[in-house]
Short mmCIF file of N, CA, C and O in Angstrom, two decimals:
data_model
loop_
_atom_site.label_atom_id
_atom_site.label_comp_id
_atom_site.label_asym_id
_atom_site.label_seq_id
_atom_site.Cartn_x
_atom_site.Cartn_y
_atom_site.Cartn_z
N MET O 59 0.84 -1.19 0.00
CA MET O 59 0.00 0.00 0.00
C MET O 59 0.88 1.25 0.00
O MET O 59 1.87 1.31 0.71
N ARG O 60 0.49 2.22 -0.80
CA ARG O 60 1.24 3.46 -0.90
C ARG O 60 1.00 4.34 0.31
O ARG O 60 -0.12 4.44 0.80
N GLN O 61 2.06 4.98 0.76
CA GLN O 61 1.92 5.91 1.88
C GLN O 61 1.36 7.24 1.36
O GLN O 61 1.73 7.70 0.28
N ARG O 62 0.47 7.80 2.11
CA ARG O 62 -0.15 9.06 1.72
C ARG O 62 0.87 10.19 1.81
O ARG O 62 1.56 10.34 2.81
N ARG O 63 0.94 11.00 0.75
CA ARG O 63 1.87 12.14 0.74
C ARG O 63 1.21 13.34 1.41
O ARG O 63 0.00 13.50 1.36
N SER O 64 2.02 14.18 2.01
CA SER O 64 1.50 15.43 2.57
C SER O 64 2.28 16.58 1.97
O SER O 64 3.46 16.47 1.64
N PHE O 65 1.59 17.69 1.78
CA PHE O 65 2.18 18.85 1.14
C PHE O 65 2.01 20.06 2.04
O PHE O 65 0.94 20.29 2.60
N GLY O 66 3.05 20.84 2.16
CA GLY O 66 3.02 22.04 2.99
C GLY O 66 2.24 23.17 2.35
O GLY O 66 1.89 23.14 1.16
N HIS O 67 1.97 24.17 3.15
CA HIS O 67 1.19 25.33 2.70
C HIS O 67 1.86 26.02 1.51
O HIS O 67 1.18 26.38 0.54
N GLU O 68 3.16 26.22 1.56
CA GLU O 68 3.87 26.91 0.49
C GLU O 68 3.77 26.15 -0.83
O GLU O 68 3.54 26.73 -1.89
N PHE O 69 3.92 24.82 -0.77
CA PHE O 69 3.80 24.00 -1.98
C PHE O 69 2.40 24.13 -2.57
O PHE O 69 2.23 24.32 -3.78
N ARG O 70 1.38 24.04 -1.71
CA ARG O 70 0.00 24.15 -2.17
C ARG O 70 -0.27 25.52 -2.79
O ARG O 70 -0.91 25.63 -3.83
N GLN O 71 0.23 26.57 -2.13
CA GLN O 71 0.01 27.93 -2.64
C GLN O 71 0.69 28.11 -3.99
O GLN O 71 0.12 28.70 -4.90
N ASN O 72 1.89 27.59 -4.15
CA ASN O 72 2.59 27.70 -5.44
C ASN O 72 1.84 26.95 -6.53
O ASN O 72 1.77 27.40 -7.67
N ALA O 73 1.27 25.80 -6.20
CA ALA O 73 0.49 25.03 -7.17
C ALA O 73 -0.77 25.79 -7.58
O ALA O 73 -1.12 25.85 -8.76
N VAL O 74 -1.45 26.39 -6.62
CA VAL O 74 -2.65 27.19 -6.90
C VAL O 74 -2.29 28.42 -7.73
O VAL O 74 -3.03 28.80 -8.64
N ASP O 75 -1.13 29.01 -7.47
CA ASP O 75 -0.70 30.18 -8.24
C ASP O 75 -0.50 29.87 -9.71
O ASP O 75 -0.65 30.74 -10.56
N LEU O 76 -0.16 28.63 -10.04
CA LEU O 76 -0.03 28.24 -11.44
C LEU O 76 -1.35 28.46 -12.18
O LEU O 76 -1.37 28.85 -13.35
N ILE O 77 -2.44 28.23 -11.49
CA ILE O 77 -3.76 28.39 -12.10
C ILE O 77 -4.20 29.85 -12.04
O ILE O 77 -4.59 30.44 -13.04
N VAL O 78 -4.12 30.43 -10.84
CA VAL O 78 -4.66 31.76 -10.62
C VAL O 78 -3.83 32.84 -11.30
O VAL O 78 -4.37 33.72 -11.98
N LYS O 79 -2.54 32.82 -11.12
CA LYS O 79 -1.69 33.90 -11.62
C LYS O 79 -1.14 33.66 -13.03
O LYS O 79 -0.98 34.59 -13.79
N GLN O 80 -0.84 32.40 -13.35
CA GLN O 80 -0.26 32.12 -14.65
C GLN O 80 -1.28 31.65 -15.68
O GLN O 80 -0.98 31.56 -16.87
N GLY O 81 -2.47 31.30 -15.22
CA GLY O 81 -3.54 30.92 -16.14
C GLY O 81 -3.45 29.50 -16.68
O GLY O 81 -4.10 29.17 -17.66
N ASP O 82 -2.66 28.64 -16.02
CA ASP O 82 -2.58 27.24 -16.45
C ASP O 82 -3.90 26.53 -16.19
O ASP O 82 -4.66 26.90 -15.29
N SER O 83 -4.18 25.49 -16.96
CA SER O 83 -5.36 24.67 -16.70
C SER O 83 -5.09 23.81 -15.47
O SER O 83 -3.94 23.63 -15.05
N PHE O 84 -6.16 23.26 -14.90
CA PHE O 84 -5.98 22.38 -13.75
C PHE O 84 -5.10 21.19 -14.11
O PHE O 84 -4.22 20.81 -13.34
N GLN O 85 -5.35 20.61 -15.27
CA GLN O 85 -4.58 19.43 -15.68
C GLN O 85 -3.10 19.77 -15.87
O GLN O 85 -2.23 19.03 -15.41
N THR O 86 -2.81 20.88 -16.51
CA THR O 86 -1.42 21.29 -16.75
C THR O 86 -0.71 21.56 -15.43
O THR O 86 0.42 21.11 -15.22
N ALA O 87 -1.38 22.27 -14.53
CA ALA O 87 -0.78 22.57 -13.23
C ALA O 87 -0.58 21.30 -12.41
O ALA O 87 0.45 21.12 -11.77
N ALA O 88 -1.56 20.40 -12.43
CA ALA O 88 -1.46 19.14 -11.68
C ALA O 88 -0.30 18.30 -12.21
O ALA O 88 0.46 17.71 -11.42
N ASP O 89 -0.14 18.24 -13.51
CA ASP O 89 0.97 17.50 -14.10
C ASP O 89 2.31 18.12 -13.72
O ASP O 89 3.28 17.42 -13.45
N ALA O 90 2.36 19.45 -13.69
CA ALA O 90 3.61 20.16 -13.39
C ALA O 90 4.10 19.89 -11.98
O ALA O 90 5.30 19.82 -11.73
N VAL O 91 3.17 19.75 -11.04
CA VAL O 91 3.57 19.53 -9.63
C VAL O 91 3.35 18.09 -9.18
O VAL O 91 3.55 17.77 -8.00
N ASN O 92 2.91 17.23 -10.12
CA ASN O 92 2.75 15.80 -9.86
C ASN O 92 1.75 15.49 -8.74
O ASN O 92 2.04 14.76 -7.79
N VAL O 93 0.56 16.09 -8.86
CA VAL O 93 -0.54 15.80 -7.93
C VAL O 93 -1.80 15.54 -8.75
O VAL O 93 -1.87 15.83 -9.93
N ASP O 94 -2.80 15.02 -8.09
CA ASP O 94 -4.09 14.74 -8.73
C ASP O 94 -4.86 16.05 -8.93
O ASP O 94 -4.76 16.97 -8.12
N VAL O 95 -5.62 16.11 -10.00
CA VAL O 95 -6.41 17.31 -10.31
C VAL O 95 -7.40 17.62 -9.17
O VAL O 95 -7.59 18.77 -8.81
N ALA O 96 -7.99 16.58 -8.59
CA ALA O 96 -8.96 16.79 -7.50
C ALA O 96 -8.30 17.47 -6.31
O ALA O 96 -8.90 18.35 -5.67
N SER O 97 -7.07 17.09 -6.01
CA SER O 97 -6.35 17.73 -4.90
C SER O 97 -6.13 19.21 -5.20
O SER O 97 -6.32 20.07 -4.33
N LEU O 98 -5.75 19.50 -6.42
CA LEU O 98 -5.51 20.88 -6.81
C LEU O 98 -6.79 21.72 -6.73
O LEU O 98 -6.77 22.86 -6.27
N ARG O 99 -7.90 21.14 -7.15
CA ARG O 99 -9.18 21.86 -7.04
C ARG O 99 -9.53 22.14 -5.57
O ARG O 99 -10.00 23.23 -5.24
N ASN O 100 -9.30 21.19 -4.70
CA ASN O 100 -9.54 21.39 -3.27
C ASN O 100 -8.65 22.49 -2.72
O ASN O 100 -9.10 23.34 -1.94
N TRP O 101 -7.38 22.48 -3.09
CA TRP O 101 -6.45 23.50 -2.62
C TRP O 101 -6.89 24.88 -3.08
O TRP O 101 -6.78 25.85 -2.34
N LEU O 102 -7.36 24.97 -4.32
CA LEU O 102 -7.83 26.26 -4.84
C LEU O 102 -8.99 26.77 -4.00
O LEU O 102 -9.03 27.94 -3.63
N ARG O 103 -9.95 25.91 -3.70
CA ARG O 103 -11.09 26.32 -2.86
C ARG O 103 -10.62 26.78 -1.49
O ARG O 103 -11.15 27.73 -0.93
N GLN O 104 -9.63 26.10 -0.93
CA GLN O 104 -9.15 26.42 0.41
C GLN O 104 -8.29 27.68 0.45
O GLN O 104 -8.34 28.43 1.42
N LEU O 105 -7.48 27.89 -0.58
CA LEU O 105 -6.46 28.93 -0.51
C LEU O 105 -6.76 30.19 -1.30
O LEU O 105 -6.14 31.23 -1.06
N ALA O 106 -7.66 30.12 -2.25
CA ALA O 106 -7.95 31.29 -3.07
C ALA O 106 -8.57 32.38 -2.21
O ALA O 106 -9.33 32.11 -1.29
N ALA O 107 -8.23 33.61 -2.52
CA ALA O 107 -8.79 34.74 -1.79
C ALA O 107 -10.29 34.78 -2.01
O ALA O 107 -10.75 34.58 -3.13
N PRO O 108 -11.06 35.04 -0.96
CA PRO O 108 -12.51 35.09 -1.14
C PRO O 108 -12.89 36.26 -2.05
O PRO O 108 -12.30 37.33 -1.97
N ALA O 109 -13.85 36.03 -2.89
CA ALA O 109 -14.33 37.06 -3.80
C ALA O 109 -15.14 38.09 -3.04
O ALA O 109 -15.73 37.79 -2.00
N ASP O 110 -15.18 39.30 -3.57
CA ASP O 110 -16.02 40.33 -2.96
C ASP O 110 -17.47 39.90 -3.09
O ASP O 110 -17.85 39.32 -4.10
N PRO O 111 -18.28 40.17 -2.08
CA PRO O 111 -19.70 39.84 -2.19
C PRO O 111 -20.31 40.58 -3.38
O PRO O 111 -19.91 41.69 -3.71
N CYS O 112 -21.24 39.95 -4.05
CA CYS O 112 -21.88 40.58 -5.21
C CYS O 112 -22.49 41.92 -4.81
O CYS O 112 -23.13 42.03 -3.78
N GLY O 113 -22.26 42.91 -5.64
CA GLY O 113 -22.83 44.22 -5.39
C GLY O 113 -21.92 45.16 -4.63
O GLY O 113 -22.17 46.35 -4.60
N GLU O 114 -20.86 44.68 -4.02
CA GLU O 114 -19.95 45.54 -3.28
C GLU O 114 -19.13 46.36 -4.26
O GLU O 114 -18.67 45.85 -5.27
N GLY O 115 -18.94 47.60 -3.97
CA GLY O 115 -18.09 48.45 -4.79
C GLY O 115 -18.68 48.86 -6.12
O GLY O 115 -17.96 49.25 -7.02
N LEU O 116 -20.00 48.78 -6.26
CA LEU O 116 -20.62 49.18 -7.52
C LEU O 116 -20.58 50.71 -7.64
O LEU O 116 -20.68 51.41 -6.64
N PRO O 117 -20.46 51.22 -8.85
CA PRO O 117 -20.37 52.67 -9.03
C PRO O 117 -21.68 53.37 -8.68
O PRO O 117 -22.75 52.82 -8.89
N ARG O 118 -21.56 54.56 -8.15
CA ARG O 118 -22.75 55.34 -7.83
C ARG O 118 -22.37 56.81 -7.79
O ARG O 118 -21.40 57.19 -7.16
N SER O 119 -23.11 57.63 -8.49
CA SER O 119 -22.91 59.07 -8.44
C SER O 119 -24.27 59.74 -8.55
O SER O 119 -25.27 59.10 -8.85
N LYS O 120 -24.30 61.04 -8.32
CA LYS O 120 -25.56 61.77 -8.35
C LYS O 120 -26.21 61.73 -9.73
O LYS O 120 -27.41 61.72 -9.85
N ASN O 121 -25.40 61.74 -10.79
CA ASN O 121 -25.93 61.83 -12.14
C ASN O 121 -26.19 60.47 -12.78
O ASN O 121 -26.73 60.39 -13.86
N SER O 122 -25.76 59.38 -12.13
CA SER O 122 -25.97 58.07 -12.72
C SER O 122 -27.16 57.38 -12.08
O SER O 122 -27.58 57.75 -11.00
N PRO O 123 -27.73 56.40 -12.76
CA PRO O 123 -28.85 55.68 -12.17
C PRO O 123 -28.45 55.02 -10.86
O PRO O 123 -27.29 54.64 -10.67
N ARG O 124 -29.39 54.94 -9.96
CA ARG O 124 -29.14 54.33 -8.66
C ARG O 124 -29.00 52.83 -8.84
O ARG O 124 -29.85 52.19 -9.44
N ILE O 125 -27.94 52.25 -8.32
CA ILE O 125 -27.74 50.81 -8.35
C ILE O 125 -28.32 50.26 -7.05
O ILE O 125 -27.92 50.67 -5.97
N THR O 126 -29.26 49.38 -7.16
CA THR O 126 -29.96 48.89 -5.98
C THR O 126 -29.24 47.72 -5.33
O THR O 126 -28.32 47.16 -5.89
N ASN O 127 -29.69 47.37 -4.17
CA ASN O 127 -29.12 46.24 -3.44
C ASN O 127 -29.59 44.90 -3.97
O ASN O 127 -29.10 43.86 -3.56
N ASP O 128 -30.55 44.90 -4.88
CA ASP O 128 -31.06 43.64 -5.40
C ASP O 128 -30.22 43.16 -6.59
O ASP O 128 -30.73 42.79 -7.62
N VAL O 129 -28.92 43.17 -6.40
CA VAL O 129 -28.00 42.71 -7.44
C VAL O 129 -28.04 41.20 -7.46
O VAL O 129 -27.89 40.54 -6.45
N ALA O 130 -28.27 40.65 -8.63
CA ALA O 130 -28.32 39.19 -8.78
C ALA O 130 -26.93 38.69 -9.16
O ALA O 130 -26.27 39.24 -10.01
N CYS O 131 -26.48 37.65 -8.49
CA CYS O 131 -25.17 37.09 -8.75
C CYS O 131 -25.30 35.85 -9.63
O CYS O 131 -26.25 35.10 -9.52
N SER O 132 -24.33 35.66 -10.48
CA SER O 132 -24.28 34.46 -11.29
C SER O 132 -22.82 34.08 -11.47
O SER O 132 -21.93 34.79 -11.05
N SER O 133 -22.58 32.95 -12.12
CA SER O 133 -21.21 32.52 -12.34
C SER O 133 -20.48 33.46 -13.29
O SER O 133 -19.27 33.48 -13.35
N ARG O 134 -21.22 34.27 -14.04
CA ARG O 134 -20.60 35.20 -14.98
C ARG O 134 -20.36 36.56 -14.36
O ARG O 134 -19.87 37.47 -15.00
N GLY O 135 -20.74 36.76 -13.12
CA GLY O 135 -20.54 38.05 -12.46
C GLY O 135 -21.87 38.67 -12.12
O GLY O 135 -22.93 38.12 -12.37
N PRO O 136 -21.81 39.85 -11.52
CA PRO O 136 -23.06 40.50 -11.10
C PRO O 136 -23.86 41.02 -12.28
O PRO O 136 -23.32 41.39 -13.31
N ARG O 137 -25.16 41.00 -12.11
CA ARG O 137 -26.07 41.61 -13.08
C ARG O 137 -26.65 42.83 -12.39
O ARG O 137 -27.28 42.72 -11.35
N TRP O 138 -26.41 44.00 -12.92
CA TRP O 138 -26.81 45.22 -12.25
C TRP O 138 -28.23 45.58 -12.61
O TRP O 138 -28.62 45.58 -13.77
N ASN O 139 -29.00 45.92 -11.62
CA ASN O 139 -30.37 46.37 -11.83
C ASN O 139 -30.41 47.86 -11.50
O ASN O 139 -30.39 48.24 -10.36
N ALA O 140 -30.41 48.67 -12.52
CA ALA O 140 -30.39 50.12 -12.32
C ALA O 140 -31.81 50.65 -12.31
O ALA O 140 -32.65 50.25 -13.08
N LYS O 141 -32.07 51.58 -11.40
CA LYS O 141 -33.37 52.25 -11.32
C LYS O 141 -33.12 53.74 -11.38
O LYS O 141 -32.15 54.24 -10.82
N SER O 142 -33.99 54.44 -12.05
CA SER O 142 -33.85 55.90 -12.12
C SER O 142 -34.17 56.49 -10.75
O SER O 142 -35.01 55.99 -10.03
N GLN O 143 -33.49 57.58 -10.46
CA GLN O 143 -33.74 58.24 -9.17
C GLN O 143 -34.90 59.15 -9.25
O GLN O 143 -35.23 59.74 -10.19
#
């Protein structure tokens, strides 16, 4: 039986950076660091910086339409619902 390998935080972060910063695919990054794709996906979920909540930081000025709090989130990003003031 094979002994289970363990990887330190720095190794995991460097592997995740291949995807996040360099734009490698999961398969390419997994092959480069010799780990399973599923492990790399788990590390990404654990180590990636949390995204801003949908609707945070939306533009707003006196002359532009009011952006409401009913911003709908999707995998493609926020969908803005503008209402006239």
